[in-house]
Short mmCIF file of C-alpha atoms in Angstrom, two decimals:
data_model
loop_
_atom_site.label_atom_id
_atom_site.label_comp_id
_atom_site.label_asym_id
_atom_site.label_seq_id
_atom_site.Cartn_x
_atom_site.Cartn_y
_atom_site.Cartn_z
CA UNK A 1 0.00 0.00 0.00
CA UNK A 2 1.12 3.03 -0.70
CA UNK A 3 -0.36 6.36 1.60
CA UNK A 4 0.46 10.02 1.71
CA UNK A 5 0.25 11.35 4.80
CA UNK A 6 0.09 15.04 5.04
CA UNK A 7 2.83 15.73 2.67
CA UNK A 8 4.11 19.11 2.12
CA UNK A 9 6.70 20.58 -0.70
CA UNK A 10 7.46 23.66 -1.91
CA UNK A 11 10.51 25.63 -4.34
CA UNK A 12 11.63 28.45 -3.82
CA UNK A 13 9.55 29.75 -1.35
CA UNK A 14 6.47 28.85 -3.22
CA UNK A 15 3.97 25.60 -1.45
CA UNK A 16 2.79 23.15 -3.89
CA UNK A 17 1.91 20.46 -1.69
CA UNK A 18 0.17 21.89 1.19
CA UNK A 19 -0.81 18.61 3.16
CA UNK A 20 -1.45 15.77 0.21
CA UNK A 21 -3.42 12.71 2.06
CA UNK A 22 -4.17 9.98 0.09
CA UNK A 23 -4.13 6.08 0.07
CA UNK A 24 -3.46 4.16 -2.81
CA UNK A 25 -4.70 0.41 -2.28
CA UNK A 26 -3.12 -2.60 -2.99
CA UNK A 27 -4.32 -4.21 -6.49
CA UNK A 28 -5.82 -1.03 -7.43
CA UNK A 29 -5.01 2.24 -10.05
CA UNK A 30 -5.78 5.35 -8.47
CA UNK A 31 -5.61 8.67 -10.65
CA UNK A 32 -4.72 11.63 -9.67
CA UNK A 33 -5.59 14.22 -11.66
CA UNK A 34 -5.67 18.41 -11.40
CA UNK A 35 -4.63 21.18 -13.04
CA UNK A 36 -1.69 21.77 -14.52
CA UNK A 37 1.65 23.00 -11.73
CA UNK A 38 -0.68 22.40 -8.53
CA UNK A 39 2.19 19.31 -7.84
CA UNK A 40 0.71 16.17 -9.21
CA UNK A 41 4.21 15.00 -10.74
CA UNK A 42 5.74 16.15 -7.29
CA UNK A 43 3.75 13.78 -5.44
CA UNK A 44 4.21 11.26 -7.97
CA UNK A 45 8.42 11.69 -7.41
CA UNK A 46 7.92 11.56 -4.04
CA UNK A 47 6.85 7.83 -3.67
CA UNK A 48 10.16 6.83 -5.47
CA UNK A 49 12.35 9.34 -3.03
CA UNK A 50 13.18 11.36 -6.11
CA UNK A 51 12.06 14.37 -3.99
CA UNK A 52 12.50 15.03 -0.26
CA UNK A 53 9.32 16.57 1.58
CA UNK A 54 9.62 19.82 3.61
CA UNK A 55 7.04 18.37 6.07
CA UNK A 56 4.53 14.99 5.95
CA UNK A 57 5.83 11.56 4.49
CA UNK A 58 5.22 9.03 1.96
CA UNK A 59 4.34 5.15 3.74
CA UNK A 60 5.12 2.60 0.88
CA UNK A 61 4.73 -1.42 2.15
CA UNK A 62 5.20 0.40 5.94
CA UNK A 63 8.20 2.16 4.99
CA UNK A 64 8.36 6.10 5.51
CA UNK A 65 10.36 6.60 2.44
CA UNK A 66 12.09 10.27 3.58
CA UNK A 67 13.57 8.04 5.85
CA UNK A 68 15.28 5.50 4.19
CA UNK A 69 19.29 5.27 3.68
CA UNK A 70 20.18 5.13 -0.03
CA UNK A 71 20.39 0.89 0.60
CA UNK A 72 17.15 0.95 1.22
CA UNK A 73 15.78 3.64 -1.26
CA UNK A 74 17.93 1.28 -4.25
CA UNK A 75 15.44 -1.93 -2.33
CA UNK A 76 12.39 -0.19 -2.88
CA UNK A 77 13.01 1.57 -5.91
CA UNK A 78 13.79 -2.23 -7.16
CA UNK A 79 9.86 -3.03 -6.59
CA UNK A 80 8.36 -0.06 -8.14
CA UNK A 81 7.86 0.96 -11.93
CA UNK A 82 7.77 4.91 -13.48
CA UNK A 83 6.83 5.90 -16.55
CA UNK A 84 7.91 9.39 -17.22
CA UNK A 85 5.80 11.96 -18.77
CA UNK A 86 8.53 12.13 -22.12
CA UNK A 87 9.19 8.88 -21.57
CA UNK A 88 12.72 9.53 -20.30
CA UNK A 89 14.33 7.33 -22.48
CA UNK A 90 18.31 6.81 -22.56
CA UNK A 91 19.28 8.46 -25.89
CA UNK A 92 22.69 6.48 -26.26
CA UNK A 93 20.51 2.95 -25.97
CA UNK A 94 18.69 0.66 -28.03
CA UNK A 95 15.11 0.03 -27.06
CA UNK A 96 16.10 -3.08 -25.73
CA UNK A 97 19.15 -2.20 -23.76
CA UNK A 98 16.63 0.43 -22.42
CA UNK A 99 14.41 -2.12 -21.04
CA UNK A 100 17.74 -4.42 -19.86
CA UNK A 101 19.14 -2.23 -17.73
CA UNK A 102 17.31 -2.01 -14.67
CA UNK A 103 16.87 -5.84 -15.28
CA UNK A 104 20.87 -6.13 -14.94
CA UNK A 105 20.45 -3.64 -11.63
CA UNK A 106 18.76 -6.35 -10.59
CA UNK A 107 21.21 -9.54 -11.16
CA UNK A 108 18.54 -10.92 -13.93
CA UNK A 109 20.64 -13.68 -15.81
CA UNK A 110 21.12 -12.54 -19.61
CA UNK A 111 18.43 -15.38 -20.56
CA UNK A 112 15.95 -14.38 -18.27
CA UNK A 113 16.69 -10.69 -19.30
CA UNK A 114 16.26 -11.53 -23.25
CA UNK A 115 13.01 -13.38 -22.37
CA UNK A 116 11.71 -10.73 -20.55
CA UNK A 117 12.19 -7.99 -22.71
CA UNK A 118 10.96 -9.63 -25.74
CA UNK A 119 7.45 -10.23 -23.28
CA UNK A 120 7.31 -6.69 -22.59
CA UNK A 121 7.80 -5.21 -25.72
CA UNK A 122 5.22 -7.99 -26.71
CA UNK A 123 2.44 -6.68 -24.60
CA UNK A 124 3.15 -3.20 -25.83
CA UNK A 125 2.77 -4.06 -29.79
CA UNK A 126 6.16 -3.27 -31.06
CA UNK A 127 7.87 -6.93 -30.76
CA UNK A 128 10.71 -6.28 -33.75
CA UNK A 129 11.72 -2.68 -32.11
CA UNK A 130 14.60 -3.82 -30.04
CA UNK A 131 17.64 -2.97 -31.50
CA UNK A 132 16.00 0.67 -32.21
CA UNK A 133 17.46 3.91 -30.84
CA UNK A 134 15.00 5.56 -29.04
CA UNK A 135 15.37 8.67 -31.50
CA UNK A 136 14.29 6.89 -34.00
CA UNK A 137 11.04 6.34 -32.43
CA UNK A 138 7.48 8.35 -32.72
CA UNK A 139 6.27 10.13 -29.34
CA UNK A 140 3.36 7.62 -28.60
CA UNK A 141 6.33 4.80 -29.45
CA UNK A 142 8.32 5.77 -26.77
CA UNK A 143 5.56 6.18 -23.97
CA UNK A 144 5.26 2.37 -24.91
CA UNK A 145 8.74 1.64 -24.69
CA UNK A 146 8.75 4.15 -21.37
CA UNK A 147 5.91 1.28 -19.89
CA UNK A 148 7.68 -1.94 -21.44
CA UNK A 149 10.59 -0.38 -19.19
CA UNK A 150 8.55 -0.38 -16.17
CA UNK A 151 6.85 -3.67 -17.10
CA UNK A 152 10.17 -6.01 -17.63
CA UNK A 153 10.59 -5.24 -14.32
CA UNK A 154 7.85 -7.14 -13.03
CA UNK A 155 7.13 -4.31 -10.26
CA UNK A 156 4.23 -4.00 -7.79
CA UNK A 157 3.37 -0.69 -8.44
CA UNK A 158 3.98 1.36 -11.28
CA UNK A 159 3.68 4.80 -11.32
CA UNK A 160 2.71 7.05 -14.86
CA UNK A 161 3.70 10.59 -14.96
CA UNK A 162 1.31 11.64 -17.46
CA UNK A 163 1.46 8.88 -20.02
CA UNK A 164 -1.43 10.34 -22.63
CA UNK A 165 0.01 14.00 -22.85
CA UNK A 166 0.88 15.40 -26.07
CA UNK A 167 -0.48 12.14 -28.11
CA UNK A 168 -3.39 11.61 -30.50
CA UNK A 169 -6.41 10.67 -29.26
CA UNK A 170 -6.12 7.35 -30.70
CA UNK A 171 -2.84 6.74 -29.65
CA UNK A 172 -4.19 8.26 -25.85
CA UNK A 173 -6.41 5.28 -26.60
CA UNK A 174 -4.09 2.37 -27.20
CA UNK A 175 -1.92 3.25 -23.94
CA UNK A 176 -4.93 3.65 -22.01
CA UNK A 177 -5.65 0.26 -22.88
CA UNK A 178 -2.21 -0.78 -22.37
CA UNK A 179 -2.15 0.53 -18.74
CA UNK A 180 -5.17 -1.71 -17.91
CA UNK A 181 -4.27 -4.87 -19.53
CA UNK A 182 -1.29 -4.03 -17.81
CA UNK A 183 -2.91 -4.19 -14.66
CA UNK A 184 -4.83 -7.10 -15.29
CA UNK A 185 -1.95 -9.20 -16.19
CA UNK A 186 0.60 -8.33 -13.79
CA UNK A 187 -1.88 -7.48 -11.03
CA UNK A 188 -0.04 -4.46 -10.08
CA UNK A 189 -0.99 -1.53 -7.81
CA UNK A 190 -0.70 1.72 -9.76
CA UNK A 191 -0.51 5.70 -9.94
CA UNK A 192 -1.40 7.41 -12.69
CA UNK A 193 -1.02 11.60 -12.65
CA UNK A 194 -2.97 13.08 -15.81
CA UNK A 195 -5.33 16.18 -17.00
CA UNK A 196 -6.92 13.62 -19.02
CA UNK A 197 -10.20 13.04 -18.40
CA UNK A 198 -11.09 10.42 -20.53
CA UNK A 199 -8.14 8.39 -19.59
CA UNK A 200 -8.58 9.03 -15.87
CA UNK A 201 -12.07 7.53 -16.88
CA UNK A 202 -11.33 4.40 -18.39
CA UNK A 203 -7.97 3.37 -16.65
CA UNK A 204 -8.27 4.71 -12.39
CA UNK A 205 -10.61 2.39 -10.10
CA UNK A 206 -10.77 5.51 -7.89
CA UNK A 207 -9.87 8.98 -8.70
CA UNK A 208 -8.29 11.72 -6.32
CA UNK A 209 -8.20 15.43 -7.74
CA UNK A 210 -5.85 17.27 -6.03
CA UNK A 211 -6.54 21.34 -6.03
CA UNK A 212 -4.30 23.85 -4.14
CA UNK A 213 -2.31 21.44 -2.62
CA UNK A 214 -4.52 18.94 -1.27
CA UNK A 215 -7.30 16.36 -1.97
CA UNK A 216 -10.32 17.91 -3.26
CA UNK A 217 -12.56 14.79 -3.52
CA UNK A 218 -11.48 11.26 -4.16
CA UNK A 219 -14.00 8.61 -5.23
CA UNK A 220 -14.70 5.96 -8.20
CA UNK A 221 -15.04 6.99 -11.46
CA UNK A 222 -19.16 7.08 -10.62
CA UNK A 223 -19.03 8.88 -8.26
CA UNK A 224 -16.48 11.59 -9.36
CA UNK A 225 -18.81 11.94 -12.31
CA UNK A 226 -21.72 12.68 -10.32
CA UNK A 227 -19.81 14.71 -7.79
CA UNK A 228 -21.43 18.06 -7.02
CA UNK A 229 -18.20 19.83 -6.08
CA UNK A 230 -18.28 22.46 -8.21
CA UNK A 231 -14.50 22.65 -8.29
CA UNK A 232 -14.52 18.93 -9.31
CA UNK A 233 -17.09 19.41 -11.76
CA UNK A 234 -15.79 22.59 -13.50
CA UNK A 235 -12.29 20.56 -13.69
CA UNK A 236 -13.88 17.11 -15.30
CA UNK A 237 -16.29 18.71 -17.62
CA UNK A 238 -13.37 21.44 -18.96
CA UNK A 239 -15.77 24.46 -18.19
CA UNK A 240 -13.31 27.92 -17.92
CA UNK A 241 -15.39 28.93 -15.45
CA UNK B 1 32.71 14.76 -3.56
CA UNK B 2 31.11 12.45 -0.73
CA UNK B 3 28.81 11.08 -2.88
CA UNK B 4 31.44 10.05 -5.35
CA UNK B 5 33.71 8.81 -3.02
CA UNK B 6 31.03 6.71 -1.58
CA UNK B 7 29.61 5.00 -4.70
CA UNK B 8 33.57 3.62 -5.22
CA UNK B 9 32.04 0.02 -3.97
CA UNK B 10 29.76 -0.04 -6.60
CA UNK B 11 32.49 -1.49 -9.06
CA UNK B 12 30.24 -3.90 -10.90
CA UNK B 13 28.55 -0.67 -12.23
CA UNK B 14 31.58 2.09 -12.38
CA UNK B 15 34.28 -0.59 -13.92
CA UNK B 16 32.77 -1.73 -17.26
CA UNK B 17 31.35 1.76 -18.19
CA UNK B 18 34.95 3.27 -17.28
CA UNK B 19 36.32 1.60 -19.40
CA UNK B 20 34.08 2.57 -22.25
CA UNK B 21 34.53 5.92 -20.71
CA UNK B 22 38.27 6.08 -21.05
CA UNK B 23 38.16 4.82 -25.22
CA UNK B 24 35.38 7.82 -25.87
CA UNK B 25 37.80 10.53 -23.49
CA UNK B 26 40.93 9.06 -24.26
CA UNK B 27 41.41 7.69 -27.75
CA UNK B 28 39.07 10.24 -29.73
CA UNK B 29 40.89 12.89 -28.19
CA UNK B 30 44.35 12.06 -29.34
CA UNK B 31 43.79 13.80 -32.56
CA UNK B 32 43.05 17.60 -31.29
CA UNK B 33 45.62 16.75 -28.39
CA UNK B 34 48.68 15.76 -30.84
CA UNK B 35 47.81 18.52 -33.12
CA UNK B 36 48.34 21.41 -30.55
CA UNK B 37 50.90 20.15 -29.34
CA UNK B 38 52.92 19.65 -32.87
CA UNK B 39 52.73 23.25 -33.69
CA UNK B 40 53.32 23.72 -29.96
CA UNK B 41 56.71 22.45 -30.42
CA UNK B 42 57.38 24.08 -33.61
CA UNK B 43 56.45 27.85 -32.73
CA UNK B 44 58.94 26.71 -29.19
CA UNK B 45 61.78 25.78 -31.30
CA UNK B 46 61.58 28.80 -33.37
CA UNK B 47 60.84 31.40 -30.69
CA UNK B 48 63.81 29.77 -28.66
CA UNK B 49 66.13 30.32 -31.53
CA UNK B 50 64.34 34.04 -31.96
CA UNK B 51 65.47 34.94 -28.19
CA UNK B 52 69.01 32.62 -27.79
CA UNK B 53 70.38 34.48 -30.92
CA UNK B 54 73.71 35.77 -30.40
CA UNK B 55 73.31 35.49 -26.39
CA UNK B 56 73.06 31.57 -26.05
CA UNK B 57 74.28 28.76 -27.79
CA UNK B 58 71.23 27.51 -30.15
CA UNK B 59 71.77 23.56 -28.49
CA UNK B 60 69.56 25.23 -25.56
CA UNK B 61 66.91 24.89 -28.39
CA UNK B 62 66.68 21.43 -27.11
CA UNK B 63 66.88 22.43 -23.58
CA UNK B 64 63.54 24.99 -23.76
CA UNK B 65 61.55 22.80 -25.73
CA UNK B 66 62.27 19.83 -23.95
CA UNK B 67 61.71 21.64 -20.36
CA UNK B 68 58.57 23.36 -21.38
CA UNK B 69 56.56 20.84 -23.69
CA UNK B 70 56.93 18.73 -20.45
CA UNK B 71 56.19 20.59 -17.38
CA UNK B 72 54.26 23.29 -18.39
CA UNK B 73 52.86 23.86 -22.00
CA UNK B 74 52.02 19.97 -22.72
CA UNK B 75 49.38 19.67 -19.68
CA UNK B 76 48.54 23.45 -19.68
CA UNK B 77 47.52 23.42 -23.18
CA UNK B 78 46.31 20.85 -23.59
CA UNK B 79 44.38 20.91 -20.66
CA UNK B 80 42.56 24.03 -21.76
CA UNK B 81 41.31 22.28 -24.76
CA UNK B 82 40.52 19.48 -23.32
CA UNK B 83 38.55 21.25 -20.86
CA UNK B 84 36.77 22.62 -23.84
CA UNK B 85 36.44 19.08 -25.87
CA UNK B 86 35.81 16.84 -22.54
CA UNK B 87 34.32 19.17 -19.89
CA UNK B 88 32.02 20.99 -22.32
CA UNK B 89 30.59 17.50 -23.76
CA UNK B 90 30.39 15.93 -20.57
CA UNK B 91 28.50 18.85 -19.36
CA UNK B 92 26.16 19.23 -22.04
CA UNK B 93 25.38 15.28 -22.16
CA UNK B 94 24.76 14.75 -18.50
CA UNK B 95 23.04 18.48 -18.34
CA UNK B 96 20.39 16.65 -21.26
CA UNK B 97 19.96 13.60 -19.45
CA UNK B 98 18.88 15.40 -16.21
CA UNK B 99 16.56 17.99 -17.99
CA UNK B 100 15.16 15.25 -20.06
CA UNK B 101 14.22 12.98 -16.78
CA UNK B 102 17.04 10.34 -17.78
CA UNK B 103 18.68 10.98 -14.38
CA UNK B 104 15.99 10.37 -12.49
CA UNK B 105 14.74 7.56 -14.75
CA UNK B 106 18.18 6.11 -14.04
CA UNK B 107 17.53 6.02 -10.11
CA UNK B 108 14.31 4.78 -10.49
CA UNK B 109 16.27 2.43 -11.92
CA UNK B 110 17.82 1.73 -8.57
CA UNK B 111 21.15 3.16 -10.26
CA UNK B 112 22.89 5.69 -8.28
CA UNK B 113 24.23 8.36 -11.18
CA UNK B 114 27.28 8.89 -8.99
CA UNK B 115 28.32 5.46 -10.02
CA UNK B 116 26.65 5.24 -13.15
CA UNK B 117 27.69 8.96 -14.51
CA UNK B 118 29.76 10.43 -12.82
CA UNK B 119 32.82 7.75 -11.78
CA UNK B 120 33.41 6.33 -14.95
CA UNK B 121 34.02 9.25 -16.15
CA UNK B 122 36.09 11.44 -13.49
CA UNK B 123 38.06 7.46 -13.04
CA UNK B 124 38.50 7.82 -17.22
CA UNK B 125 39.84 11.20 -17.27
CA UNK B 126 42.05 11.16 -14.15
CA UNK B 127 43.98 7.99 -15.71
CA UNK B 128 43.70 8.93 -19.48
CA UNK B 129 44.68 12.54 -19.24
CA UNK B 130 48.16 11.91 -18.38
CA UNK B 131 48.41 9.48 -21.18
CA UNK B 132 47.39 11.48 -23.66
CA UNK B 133 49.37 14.18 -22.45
CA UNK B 134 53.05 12.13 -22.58
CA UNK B 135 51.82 11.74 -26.46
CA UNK B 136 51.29 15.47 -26.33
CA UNK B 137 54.77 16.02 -24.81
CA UNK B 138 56.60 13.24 -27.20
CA UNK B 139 55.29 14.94 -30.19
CA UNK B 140 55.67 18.45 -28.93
CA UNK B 141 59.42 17.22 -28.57
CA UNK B 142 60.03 15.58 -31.55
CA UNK B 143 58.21 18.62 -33.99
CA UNK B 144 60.36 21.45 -32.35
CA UNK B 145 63.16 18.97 -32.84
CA UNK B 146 62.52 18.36 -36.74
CA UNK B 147 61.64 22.12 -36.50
CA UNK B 148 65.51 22.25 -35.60
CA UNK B 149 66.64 20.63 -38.31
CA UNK B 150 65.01 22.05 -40.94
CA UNK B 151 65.03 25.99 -40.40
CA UNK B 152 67.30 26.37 -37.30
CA UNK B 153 70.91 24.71 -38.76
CA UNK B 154 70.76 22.71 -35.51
CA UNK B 155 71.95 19.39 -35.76
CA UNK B 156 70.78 16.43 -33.97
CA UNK B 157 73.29 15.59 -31.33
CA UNK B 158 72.99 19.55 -30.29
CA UNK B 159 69.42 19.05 -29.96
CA UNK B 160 69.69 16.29 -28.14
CA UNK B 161 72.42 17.52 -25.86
CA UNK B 162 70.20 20.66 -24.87
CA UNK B 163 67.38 17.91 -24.00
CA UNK B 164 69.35 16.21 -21.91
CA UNK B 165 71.31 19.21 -20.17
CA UNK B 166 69.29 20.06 -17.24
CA UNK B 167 66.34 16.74 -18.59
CA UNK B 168 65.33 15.14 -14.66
CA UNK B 169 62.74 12.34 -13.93
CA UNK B 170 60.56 14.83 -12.19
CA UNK B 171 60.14 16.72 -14.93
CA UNK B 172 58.12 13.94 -16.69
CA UNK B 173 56.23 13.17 -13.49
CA UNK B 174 55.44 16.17 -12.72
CA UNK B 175 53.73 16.69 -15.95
CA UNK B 176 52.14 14.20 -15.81
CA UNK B 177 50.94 14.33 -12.06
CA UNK B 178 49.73 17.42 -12.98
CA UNK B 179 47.52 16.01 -16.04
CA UNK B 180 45.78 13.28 -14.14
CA UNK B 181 44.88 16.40 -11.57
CA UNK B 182 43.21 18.76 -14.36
CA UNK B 183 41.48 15.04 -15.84
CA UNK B 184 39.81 14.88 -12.87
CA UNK B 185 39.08 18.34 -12.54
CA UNK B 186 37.97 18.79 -15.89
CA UNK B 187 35.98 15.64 -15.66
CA UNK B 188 34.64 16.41 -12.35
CA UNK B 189 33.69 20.00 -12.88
CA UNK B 190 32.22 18.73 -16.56
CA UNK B 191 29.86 16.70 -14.41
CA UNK B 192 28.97 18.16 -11.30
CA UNK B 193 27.74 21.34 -13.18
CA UNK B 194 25.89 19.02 -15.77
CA UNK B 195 23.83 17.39 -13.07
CA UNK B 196 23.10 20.74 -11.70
CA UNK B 197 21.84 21.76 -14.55
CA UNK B 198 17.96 23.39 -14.78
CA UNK B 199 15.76 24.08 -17.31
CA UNK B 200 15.65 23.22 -20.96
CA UNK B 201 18.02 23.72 -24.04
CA UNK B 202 18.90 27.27 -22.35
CA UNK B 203 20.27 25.75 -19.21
CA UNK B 204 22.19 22.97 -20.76
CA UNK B 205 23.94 25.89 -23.05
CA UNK B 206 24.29 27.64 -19.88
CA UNK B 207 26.14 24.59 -18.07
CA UNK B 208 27.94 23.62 -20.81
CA UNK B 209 29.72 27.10 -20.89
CA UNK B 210 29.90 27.35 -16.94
CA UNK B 211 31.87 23.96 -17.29
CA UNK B 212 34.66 24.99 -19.52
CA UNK B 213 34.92 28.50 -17.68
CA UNK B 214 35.26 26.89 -14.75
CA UNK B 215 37.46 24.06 -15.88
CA UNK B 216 39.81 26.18 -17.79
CA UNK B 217 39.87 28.46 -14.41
CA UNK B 218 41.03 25.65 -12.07
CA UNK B 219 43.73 24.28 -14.04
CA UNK B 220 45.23 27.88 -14.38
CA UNK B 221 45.08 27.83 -10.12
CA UNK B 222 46.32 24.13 -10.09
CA UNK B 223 48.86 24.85 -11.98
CA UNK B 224 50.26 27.55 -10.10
CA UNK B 225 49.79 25.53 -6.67
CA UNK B 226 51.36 22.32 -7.98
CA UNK B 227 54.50 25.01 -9.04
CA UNK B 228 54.62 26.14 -5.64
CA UNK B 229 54.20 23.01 -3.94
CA UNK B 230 56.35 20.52 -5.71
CA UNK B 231 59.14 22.55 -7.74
#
């Protein structure tokens, strides 16, 4: 399980994260979604330790992770998955070394490795792609290869940073459906930050919007669509005002 | 520093890319290296002869090229423009990575980038500078030597006697001490400002000129404190 617990962040002297409460459940995808700079991505870094919280604390499997020595960030980092919003690709590697190196982090043997990747680029439709360079790859491409990365690693959670922005609707579409088949065969808990209301829709089992700060309303996906919050509702149905 | 120092026991990551490291820093920068330092040697022999004329005998040709191409011009030098070639790439590649997310991808990786990034390279350039710097030296040498011959009327035994006149060990390994100092300064500088880098393409320009500034700054101070220390 993964729960925030009052967790606060700011830069430069500005607060984004004003007391962020949340629990993500094992098993299931919650979404976070909210406008764009009010800190969804900062939440998101702070489950992986990327970012240190001023105040508050992130509990993943029991552990507060703003605690941990770097021994024991590198042992949970090893269970969890992140897709980055641009995919975050390593320019100077092919698609498959992309997707072998965290195996190799992990003292995978080279079979197991090869077997692996070939799976996960398998269950993201581009099977044939691995001796690619990454540049040589469309946008919605790499997003796959960005989740084929976090897949081969056979995580329990995985965490998207905005996996639908800046792609065609159809190709929103096809990784939409990727992150729930995704969930359905690896049974993984996941966190998915996006402005995207339609994938928010068909991918979260509950969905959090988080407005100056902190949790607004979280619910299912019925429930956020009936929600009478006008702050909610304004946000979900794209009304200026 | 800590942090590098540190990730040293992670030598099943560090070692291999090193090595990989020390080809990309070492070999491809033999080229710009050997060519400075061949015209390096020939404008020495000729602006030795210039100022000995009349004064000294022209054997101390030998003596001033030799001295200087190996304790001060061949790791100055080419130093500075290795703090532009090196510093400035390393810089601008690591300063992409982290504005692009790939250093953050790499630790959720469970990579540290200290170990990953940043040793293989400072280990590559603190053991390849001072090899490609006695090339630097040797052909320094052996153009203001040929320089000699051809426009100076100095013959080879008088070159080589003014080489050898006042020649010590230390002069070699003091050179080259002093090369594997600005390879890890140039290396280190190259990619503690390219982590630190912010922004997009602006900051990346921005870090990738901060790096050679301040590269090119430090191995004008080192070289003055290794004078004063060990001469």
């Amino acid at each position: 399980m993964i729960e925030f617990q009052d967790l606060q962040k700011g830069f430069d002297g500005k607060e984004v994260l004003r007391g962020l409460s949340l629990k993500v459940r094992d098993g299931e995808t919650v979404v976070i979604i909210g406008y764009s700079g009010t800190g969804k991505s900062v939440a998101l870094k702070h489950i992986v330790g990327l970012l240190h919280p001023d105040a508050g604390d992130v509990i993943v499997d029991g552990q507060a992770v703003s605690t941990l020595d770097r021994d024991g960030l590198t042992a949970l980092r090893e269970g969890i998955g992140y897709v980055f919003q641009f995919a975050a690709l390593f320019d100077s590697l092919t698609v498959a070394e992309n997707l072998a190196l965290g195996l190799r982090r992990r003292r995978v043997s080279a079979e197991e490795i090869e077997d692996r990747v070939r799976e996960a680029l398998a269950l993201v439709d581009l099977s044939g792609t691995e001796e690619r360079m990454p540049a040589e790859l469309s946008g919605g491409m790499r997003k796959r290869v960005g989740i084929a990365r976090a897949i081969a690693l056979r995580p329990r959670y995985i965490l998207y940073d905005e996996p639908t922005t800046g792609l065609d609707p159809v190709t929103s579409a096809v990784i939409d459906r990727l992150m729930v088949r995704t969930r359905e065969h690896l049974g993984v808990t996941g966190v998915v930050v996006t402005h995207d209301m339609r994938s928010a829709y068909t991918v979260g089992d509950r969905i959090a919007m988080l407005y100056e700060g902190r949790i607004r309303q979280v619910g299912t996906v019925a429930e956020i669509q009936e929600t009478e919050d006008s702050v909610v509702r304004q946000f979900i149905e794209g009304r200026p005002e | 520093m800590g942090d590098m120092v540190r990730a040293l026991v992670d030598i099943r990551v560090w070692a291999p890319l090193a090595i990989v490291q020390m080809r990309r820093i070492g070999v491809d920068s033999i080229p710009v290296t050997l060519f400075i330092a061949a015209f390096t040697g020939v404008v020495l022999a000729l602006q030795a002869s210039y100022t000995f004329t009349g004064a000294v005998p022209l054997y101390f040709v030998g003596t001033l090229v030799g001295k200087t191409m190996m304790l001060e011009l061949g790791p100055v030098i080419c130093g500075l423009a290795l703090a532009g070639r090196v510093g400035a790439s390393m810089a601008a590649e690591l300063g992409t990575m982290k504005v692009t997310e790939q250093v953050d991808a790499l630790e959720t990786l469970a990579y540290d980038p200290q170990s990953y990034l940043v040793l293989p390279r400072v280990i590559a350039g603190t053991v390849m500078f001072p090899m490609i710097i006695a090339f630097a030296m040797a052909t320094g040498i052996v153009t203001g030597w040929l320089t000699s011959l051809a426009l100076l009327d100095l013959s080879t035994p008088d070159f080589l006697k003014g080489l050898k006149l006042f020649y010590q060990f230390k002069d070699v390994w003091f050179g080259l001490f002093k090369s594997a100092t600005f390879g890890f300064t140039i290396t280190a500088v190259g990619c503690i400002v390219g982590l630190a880098t912010r922004g997009g393409a602006e900051g990346v320009g921005k870090s990738t000129t901060r790096a050679v500034v301040y590269s090119a700054v430090l191995i004008l101070l080192l070289d003055a404190f290794w004078a004063v220390v060990l001469l």
